[in-house]
XYZ file of C-alpha atoms in Angstrom:
553
model
C 0.000 0.000 0.000
C 2.825 2.334 0.848
C 4.604 1.653 -2.428
C 1.357 2.342 -4.271
C 0.986 5.717 -2.569
C 4.590 6.543 -3.418
C 3.994 5.654 -7.023
C 0.846 7.803 -7.124
C 2.718 10.687 -5.564
C 5.529 10.346 -8.089
C 3.179 10.231 -11.039
C 1.290 13.217 -9.780
C 4.371 15.442 -9.410
C 4.260 18.091 -12.163
C 7.388 18.197 -14.327
C 8.852 21.634 -15.254
C 8.073 22.706 -18.802
C 10.665 25.483 -18.962
C 14.324 25.772 -18.155
C 16.988 28.434 -17.755
C 19.748 28.467 -20.361
C 22.820 30.690 -20.191
C 24.515 31.815 -23.373
C 27.805 33.556 -22.710
C 31.150 34.391 -24.223
C 33.220 37.259 -25.616
C 33.141 39.550 -28.639
C 36.393 40.402 -30.401
C 37.371 42.554 -33.353
C 38.700 40.867 -36.465
C 42.355 39.911 -36.356
C 42.848 42.396 -39.191
C 41.745 45.125 -36.772
C 43.937 43.954 -33.915
C 41.743 41.220 -32.387
C 40.974 43.265 -29.262
C 37.834 42.730 -27.109
C 34.911 44.885 -28.248
C 33.339 47.033 -25.546
C 29.851 48.417 -26.094
C 28.596 45.791 -28.544
C 24.926 44.820 -28.240
C 24.420 41.048 -28.060
C 20.862 39.758 -28.574
C 19.918 36.086 -28.206
C 16.617 34.429 -29.156
C 15.712 30.996 -27.807
C 12.156 29.804 -28.330
C 9.895 32.643 -27.163
C 12.574 34.220 -24.971
C 14.744 37.166 -26.078
C 17.433 38.928 -24.075
C 19.997 41.641 -24.874
C 23.120 42.877 -23.129
C 25.961 45.320 -23.775
C 29.505 43.946 -23.624
C 31.928 45.271 -21.012
C 35.573 46.361 -21.360
C 36.661 42.724 -21.778
C 34.046 42.100 -24.492
C 32.203 39.789 -22.109
C 28.490 38.960 -22.350
C 26.174 36.601 -20.466
C 22.475 36.075 -21.221
C 20.039 33.934 -19.238
C 16.966 32.825 -21.182
C 13.977 30.983 -19.786
C 12.112 29.024 -22.415
C 10.424 25.740 -23.175
C 12.492 22.624 -22.589
C 11.731 21.611 -26.173
C 13.749 24.515 -27.639
C 16.554 23.069 -29.750
C 18.328 26.035 -31.380
C 19.027 29.699 -30.756
C 19.856 32.791 -32.786
C 22.440 35.332 -31.681
C 23.123 38.776 -33.190
C 26.058 41.038 -32.326
C 25.856 44.745 -33.260
C 29.099 46.714 -32.915
C 29.270 50.109 -31.213
C 28.904 53.168 -33.435
C 31.959 54.439 -35.333
C 33.927 51.277 -34.562
C 34.532 50.346 -38.250
C 33.130 46.902 -37.453
C 30.020 45.282 -38.927
C 27.284 43.157 -37.363
C 26.912 39.359 -37.414
C 23.996 36.965 -36.927
C 24.231 33.215 -36.284
C 20.847 31.617 -36.900
C 19.591 28.168 -35.884
C 22.635 27.340 -33.736
C 22.257 23.897 -32.083
C 21.658 24.506 -28.391
C 23.225 21.240 -27.252
C 26.581 22.378 -28.565
C 26.671 25.077 -25.862
C 24.782 23.450 -23.001
C 26.948 21.692 -20.454
C 25.620 18.646 -18.598
C 26.924 20.236 -15.399
C 24.816 23.362 -15.784
C 27.515 25.848 -16.828
C 27.276 27.061 -20.405
C 30.146 26.658 -22.804
C 31.829 29.739 -24.253
C 31.054 31.592 -27.481
C 33.869 33.574 -29.103
C 32.456 35.867 -31.780
C 34.628 37.924 -34.107
C 33.291 40.973 -35.921
C 34.607 41.859 -39.356
C 36.109 45.261 -39.991
C 35.362 47.651 -42.838
C 39.053 48.621 -42.864
C 40.858 45.301 -43.332
C 44.305 46.660 -44.070
C 44.912 48.097 -40.607
C 48.544 47.609 -39.587
C 49.114 45.208 -36.721
C 51.849 45.614 -34.125
C 54.830 43.298 -34.408
C 58.515 42.891 -33.707
C 61.034 45.019 -35.555
C 61.781 43.370 -38.899
C 65.022 41.459 -39.434
C 66.419 41.341 -42.945
C 68.636 39.196 -45.070
C 69.492 38.908 -48.741
C 69.619 36.117 -51.288
C 71.346 36.541 -54.625
C 72.835 34.489 -57.438
C 72.755 33.677 -61.141
C 69.893 32.017 -62.991
C 71.253 29.797 -65.763
C 69.948 27.346 -68.355
C 71.320 23.819 -68.821
C 74.026 25.148 -71.137
C 75.266 27.556 -68.462
C 73.940 30.655 -70.226
C 72.377 33.385 -68.067
C 68.585 33.621 -68.121
C 67.681 37.278 -68.601
C 64.213 38.381 -67.585
C 61.895 39.933 -70.121
C 59.528 41.117 -67.349
C 58.532 44.726 -67.731
C 58.612 47.287 -64.951
C 54.864 47.631 -65.480
C 52.618 44.607 -65.910
C 48.904 44.432 -66.711
C 46.766 42.379 -64.362
C 43.196 41.082 -64.470
C 40.888 43.971 -65.190
C 43.356 45.661 -67.526
C 44.885 47.905 -64.853
C 48.659 48.416 -65.278
C 50.612 48.410 -62.016
C 54.337 48.592 -61.275
C 56.114 45.308 -60.606
C 58.121 45.577 -57.373
C 61.837 45.675 -58.206
C 64.720 45.695 -55.743
C 67.974 47.491 -56.531
C 69.595 46.319 -53.315
C 68.692 44.307 -50.252
C 68.544 47.399 -48.055
C 65.279 48.273 -49.788
C 62.449 48.729 -47.314
C 59.743 46.127 -47.883
C 56.533 48.116 -47.658
C 52.959 46.906 -47.451
C 51.210 45.925 -50.640
C 48.985 48.980 -51.314
C 46.184 47.094 -53.079
C 45.324 43.750 -54.559
C 46.370 44.771 -58.066
C 49.898 45.453 -56.826
C 49.860 42.216 -54.851
C 48.703 40.271 -57.877
C 51.446 41.876 -59.944
C 54.057 40.167 -57.765
C 52.779 36.816 -59.046
C 54.142 35.388 -62.314
C 52.473 36.855 -65.381
C 51.981 34.900 -68.626
C 54.997 35.166 -70.915
C 57.495 36.335 -68.285
C 60.968 34.790 -68.094
C 63.747 34.897 -65.527
C 61.558 34.746 -62.415
C 62.667 33.639 -58.938
C 60.238 32.916 -56.072
C 61.191 32.467 -52.423
C 58.837 30.947 -49.869
C 55.975 30.939 -52.347
C 55.180 34.618 -51.843
C 57.900 36.971 -53.095
C 58.763 37.137 -56.794
C 61.761 38.920 -58.308
C 63.203 38.993 -61.816
C 66.739 38.670 -63.123
C 68.709 41.586 -64.545
C 70.554 41.872 -67.862
C 73.321 39.585 -66.565
C 70.914 36.909 -65.299
C 71.424 37.939 -61.659
C 68.573 38.033 -59.161
C 68.382 39.895 -55.846
C 65.880 38.697 -53.234
C 65.303 40.788 -50.050
C 64.135 38.596 -47.157
C 62.291 40.034 -44.175
C 60.798 38.510 -41.033
C 59.117 40.069 -37.995
C 59.999 37.031 -35.888
C 63.050 37.330 -33.689
C 65.054 34.801 -35.697
C 68.666 34.902 -36.825
C 67.817 32.793 -39.881
C 64.772 31.737 -41.876
C 64.306 28.867 -44.254
C 62.087 28.566 -47.303
C 61.725 26.700 -50.565
C 62.651 28.297 -53.895
C 61.166 28.055 -57.361
C 62.555 29.675 -60.485
C 61.943 29.559 -64.202
C 60.295 30.887 -67.330
C 56.516 31.270 -67.216
C 56.117 31.316 -70.966
C 54.868 27.863 -71.950
C 51.324 27.526 -73.187
C 48.739 26.352 -75.666
C 45.753 28.101 -77.200
C 42.720 27.193 -79.299
C 39.432 28.860 -80.154
C 37.804 27.700 -76.918
C 40.720 27.257 -74.516
C 44.066 28.660 -73.442
C 46.789 27.807 -70.956
C 50.075 29.084 -69.581
C 52.652 27.105 -67.593
C 56.367 26.994 -66.878
C 58.505 26.029 -69.864
C 61.600 25.746 -67.637
C 61.880 25.486 -63.879
C 63.946 24.581 -60.866
C 62.733 23.679 -57.385
C 64.990 23.793 -54.320
C 63.312 22.307 -51.195
C 65.156 24.314 -48.530
C 67.211 27.501 -48.684
C 68.291 28.998 -45.338
C 68.872 32.748 -45.196
C 70.552 34.602 -42.328
C 68.590 37.677 -41.200
C 71.479 39.632 -39.705
C 71.860 41.736 -42.839
C 74.219 39.273 -44.521
C 73.919 38.158 -48.157
C 73.656 34.470 -49.091
C 74.485 33.279 -52.599
C 72.630 30.545 -54.477
C 73.031 29.943 -58.213
C 70.127 28.175 -59.945
C 70.141 26.055 -63.107
C 66.867 25.550 -64.975
C 65.570 22.406 -66.649
C 62.565 21.641 -68.831
C 59.145 21.589 -67.165
C 57.963 18.957 -69.629
C 56.663 15.501 -68.668
C 57.774 14.154 -72.046
C 61.473 14.841 -71.374
C 61.852 15.308 -67.609
C 61.071 12.510 -65.100
C 60.639 15.170 -62.373
C 57.462 16.394 -64.121
C 54.142 14.630 -64.668
C 50.552 15.499 -65.586
C 47.338 15.682 -63.574
C 44.291 15.185 -65.807
C 41.122 17.061 -64.876
C 37.631 16.954 -66.331
C 34.630 19.164 -65.501
C 31.041 18.417 -64.490
C 28.662 21.394 -64.251
C 25.461 19.357 -64.166
C 24.393 20.871 -60.810
C 24.504 24.462 -62.097
C 21.471 26.101 -63.666
C 22.202 27.404 -67.167
C 18.979 29.285 -67.849
C 18.601 32.195 -70.303
C 21.483 31.046 -72.511
C 24.065 31.661 -69.797
C 27.749 31.337 -70.670
C 30.253 29.357 -68.590
C 33.966 30.151 -68.248
C 36.175 27.697 -66.340
C 39.619 28.472 -64.900
C 41.932 25.919 -63.298
C 45.027 26.979 -61.332
C 47.280 24.211 -59.991
C 49.865 25.089 -57.364
C 52.592 23.239 -55.468
C 52.671 23.116 -51.663
C 56.118 21.830 -50.683
C 55.637 22.090 -46.900
C 53.330 23.588 -44.298
C 56.080 26.080 -43.389
C 56.350 27.436 -46.926
C 53.949 29.168 -49.268
C 52.576 27.764 -52.506
C 54.141 28.028 -55.955
C 51.776 28.699 -58.887
C 52.127 26.099 -61.651
C 49.920 27.515 -64.381
C 46.532 28.766 -65.539
C 44.113 26.807 -67.731
C 40.988 28.314 -69.267
C 38.112 26.848 -71.249
C 34.753 28.087 -72.558
C 32.042 25.803 -71.193
C 33.157 22.878 -69.055
C 33.313 20.372 -71.911
C 36.479 18.304 -72.113
C 39.320 19.052 -69.727
C 43.057 19.662 -69.373
C 46.261 17.820 -68.587
C 47.937 19.987 -65.956
C 51.734 20.064 -65.775
C 52.832 19.442 -62.179
C 55.938 18.288 -60.242
C 56.109 14.528 -59.781
C 55.850 13.389 -56.159
C 57.113 10.137 -54.704
C 54.491 7.393 -54.561
C 54.447 7.411 -50.746
C 54.886 11.168 -50.364
C 52.078 12.475 -48.148
C 53.947 15.534 -46.883
C 53.604 17.565 -50.090
C 50.569 18.486 -52.150
C 49.565 19.720 -55.555
C 46.452 21.857 -55.067
C 44.064 22.101 -58.009
C 41.689 25.072 -57.767
C 38.965 25.395 -60.380
C 36.398 28.184 -60.652
C 33.352 28.285 -62.908
C 32.028 31.752 -63.762
C 28.472 31.960 -65.044
C 27.799 35.011 -67.249
C 24.704 36.455 -68.825
C 24.203 35.537 -72.494
C 25.974 38.715 -73.638
C 28.969 37.925 -71.407
C 28.710 41.253 -69.583
C 27.429 40.273 -66.124
C 28.528 37.571 -63.709
C 25.423 35.701 -62.507
C 27.174 33.420 -60.042
C 30.335 31.417 -59.414
C 31.078 27.875 -58.280
C 34.480 26.578 -57.200
C 36.093 23.194 -56.687
C 39.395 22.476 -54.951
C 41.217 19.152 -54.840
C 44.442 18.120 -53.141
C 46.781 15.519 -54.600
C 49.763 13.944 -52.845
C 52.049 11.112 -53.926
C 49.353 8.500 -53.364
C 46.859 9.849 -55.908
C 48.671 12.415 -58.080
C 47.994 11.688 -61.734
C 44.788 9.770 -61.059
C 41.428 10.658 -62.574
C 39.994 13.925 -61.236
C 36.605 15.476 -61.954
C 35.662 18.959 -60.790
C 31.988 18.366 -60.004
C 30.710 21.783 -58.994
C 28.066 22.535 -56.367
C 24.937 24.482 -57.363
C 24.789 28.279 -57.190
C 22.234 29.919 -54.812
C 19.579 32.013 -56.569
C 18.483 35.145 -54.654
C 14.704 35.551 -54.555
C 13.888 38.577 -52.385
C 14.571 41.436 -52.422
C 14.522 41.203 -56.196
C 17.246 42.634 -58.412
C 17.132 46.471 -58.431
C 14.076 46.460 -56.139
C 13.005 49.865 -54.855
C 11.340 50.922 -51.599
C 12.552 47.771 -49.857
C 11.713 47.614 -46.117
C 14.569 48.837 -43.951
C 14.668 45.510 -42.092
C 14.207 43.188 -45.081
C 13.950 39.413 -45.062
C 16.410 37.932 -47.533
C 15.478 34.668 -49.248
C 17.032 32.317 -51.793
C 16.621 28.804 -53.163
C 17.964 25.623 -51.578
C 21.229 24.154 -52.930
C 21.700 20.347 -52.766
C 24.575 19.264 -50.473
C 24.953 22.760 -48.990
C 25.813 22.882 -45.282
C 25.431 26.515 -44.191
C 24.439 29.672 -46.058
C 26.360 32.904 -45.524
C 24.454 36.034 -46.544
C 25.919 39.524 -46.489
C 24.498 43.030 -46.907
C 26.767 45.832 -48.143
C 26.182 49.571 -48.425
C 26.857 50.860 -51.939
C 28.741 54.171 -52.078
C 30.570 56.206 -54.687
C 33.818 54.505 -53.666
C 32.596 50.908 -53.594
C 30.859 48.584 -51.134
C 31.061 48.639 -47.329
C 29.895 45.619 -45.278
C 26.986 46.258 -42.924
C 25.936 42.814 -41.715
C 26.639 39.129 -42.287
C 24.383 36.254 -41.319
C 24.878 32.498 -41.055
C 21.976 30.073 -41.301
C 20.963 26.582 -42.362
C 17.624 27.942 -43.606
C 16.895 29.630 -46.935
C 15.808 32.975 -45.517
C 17.011 35.355 -42.841
C 15.775 38.709 -41.617
C 18.265 41.568 -41.368
C 18.152 42.472 -37.639
C 19.342 46.043 -38.225
C 17.475 49.102 -39.422
C 19.146 50.091 -42.676
C 19.514 53.693 -43.834
C 16.507 55.267 -45.554
C 16.562 55.782 -49.330
C 19.967 54.100 -49.596
C 21.353 51.573 -52.069
C 22.552 48.186 -50.849
C 23.707 44.969 -52.435
C 23.433 41.466 -51.057
C 24.835 38.054 -51.874
C 24.481 34.533 -50.496
C 27.261 31.931 -50.466
C 27.537 28.308 -49.397
C 29.800 25.261 -49.448
C 29.594 21.512 -48.928
C 31.776 21.236 -45.811
C 31.408 24.069 -43.277
C 28.852 23.470 -40.527
C 27.256 26.304 -38.544
C 29.460 25.687 -35.508
C 32.588 25.982 -37.638
C 31.791 29.625 -38.434
C 31.512 30.638 -34.787
C 34.888 31.763 -33.477
C 36.268 32.380 -36.973
C 37.298 35.713 -38.458
C 34.653 36.644 -41.076
C 37.276 38.527 -43.099
C 39.059 35.250 -43.867
C 35.915 34.081 -45.621
C 35.619 37.390 -47.476
C 39.228 37.161 -48.677
C 38.692 33.582 -49.846
C 35.702 34.724 -51.927
C 37.714 37.251 -53.928
C 37.546 36.233 -57.587
C 40.216 36.712 -60.228
C 39.915 35.939 -63.920
C 43.644 35.259 -63.980
C 46.188 36.726 -66.349
C 45.123 34.985 -69.552
C 44.001 37.323 -72.319
C 40.914 35.229 -73.066
C 39.567 35.808 -69.547
C 36.589 38.092 -69.073
C 36.894 40.897 -66.553
C 35.253 40.566 -63.145
C 34.244 44.091 -62.208
C 32.020 44.703 -59.183
C 32.065 46.878 -56.080
C 31.856 43.824 -53.818
C 34.668 41.950 -55.538
C 36.816 45.099 -55.355
C 36.278 45.328 -51.590
C 37.079 41.632 -51.178
C 40.226 42.298 -53.156
C 41.265 44.864 -50.570
C 40.662 42.283 -47.846
C 42.660 39.701 -49.784
C 45.521 42.188 -50.207
C 45.725 42.596 -46.443
C 45.830 38.825 -45.959
C 48.405 38.486 -48.736
C 50.633 41.065 -47.079
C 50.286 39.490 -43.640
C 50.676 35.822 -44.590
C 52.185 35.734 -48.067
C 49.233 33.858 -49.556
C 45.482 34.041 -49.953
C 43.229 31.787 -47.864
C 41.600 29.002 -49.863
C 38.632 28.312 -47.613
C 37.422 28.821 -44.060
C 39.147 26.185 -41.945
C 37.477 24.507 -39.005
C 37.235 21.329 -36.938
C 34.425 19.742 -38.966
C 34.813 16.069 -39.730
C 34.264 16.880 -43.402
C 37.578 18.750 -43.517
C 39.419 15.581 -42.585
C 38.262 13.989 -45.852
C 39.253 16.765 -48.247
C 42.055 14.680 -49.732
C 39.439 12.189 -50.916
C 36.377 14.356 -51.517
C 37.642 17.835 -52.438
C 35.946 21.075 -51.419
C 33.106 22.903 -53.194
C 31.718 26.398 -52.688
C 29.548 28.843 -54.605
C 28.476 32.494 -54.585
C 25.221 33.877 -55.926
C 24.815 36.811 -58.243
C 25.075 40.187 -56.511
C 21.605 41.737 -56.131
C 20.985 45.420 -55.390
C 18.034 47.106 -53.710
C 17.097 50.598 -52.507
C 15.397 51.123 -49.168
C 12.280 53.200 -48.642
C 11.681 55.933 -46.099
């Protein structure tokens, strides 16, 4: 009888239908703006029917307690920067709650980074230490290789910029002023007598075949070490529908130490043919293209660019191997690449391919889709197909829409195999585009949580990929993703120009990353399990067409 009463009492005890959940963490500025904590940012969290806001303190700290139904599974968090901070807002939508709820009652930490509208801000660092590398560049017959590179080169978009030249190793190495100047340091089609150190700095030989390479580091080291590549970037083939450029001659030196005490090190380099038919150090990587997932409505035109590069080590930059272009993704190419040992897993050949979809007249880009594959000694030379992911199609606001609400809801179509959508809103000005807000969601619509300016022009774009989960974006610098989305049509004459205010701004971001790291980011890294399989599966991403709208009163 007693046990029955106990059972009745237990069954009759009402169970709580709500619970308290704490969401807490810190807000930081982008690393490009110094990475400091952001004081005065407004953090707003929505969980179920509960909404709370708080202003961050001097340490960028926030803590929000929300009481909502126990059935709530995901939350949304928006961070608005303080006024005149040169930072822009972020929203993370549909974030899995379990990822931040501890079984012991204390919430896990959120680290949120806000992008900056001024990505080229100088960061503090140690005083630079300098060294010098010099020598002769020779062909197999011992003759000097004289560069034909001009002091001014033309880069994608037809803008001529000066190629950096160094008369002596005491030359101050200044910041790259813009992406065009940064791109000009890369090998240009037809150039000869080029020497690259560490994958990032390119110099040319003089009339005697001599090169002079200033080396600089902000680390307190007495010596640095990097790989070297040298050669003539004047090989190529061309037809009515395709074109390519690659090294006709090359030399690769795995490790070249340079003392940074102001001394000069000497290293002569002898070139050999970069031809798989005559040189056992060179092979080919075949690639074919599959654009079946991409909508080709209204007689759209496809351009495809493939850029292989060599990654000799994680401590060195990448060396560009060529550019391959084709109209429509029919057929493919045989890419010339260095041959790796069969068991070599420490080095990679990266194959980056971008598909640009244009309007029928070829004047407007209506979306891009990219594919990246990595090949080491175990699979280099095997069959490779660049099977692109679909391109998101913006739905609302419509292109050139007027009197759009000042807190619009952005919507787009679903893309098969997409993980997370990244949607950005940018203010259009006379000087270009300035980011206002970026949102991350697994849904196909998201409301802008800010009140936009009245009677102002904005543009918006949505991007996605097949690997990055929502949680991978949290704690990452949004400017890294912006830099990775910069698009270049390469240096080939057949390439169409990619002119847009948004791509220009991303170019400025990419220039800052290039200056800081010596290379452009390929994708947004993260701990997702999918990233561990990139060697087998590759990586796919896409960007929608840029849509503009004008707000109402």
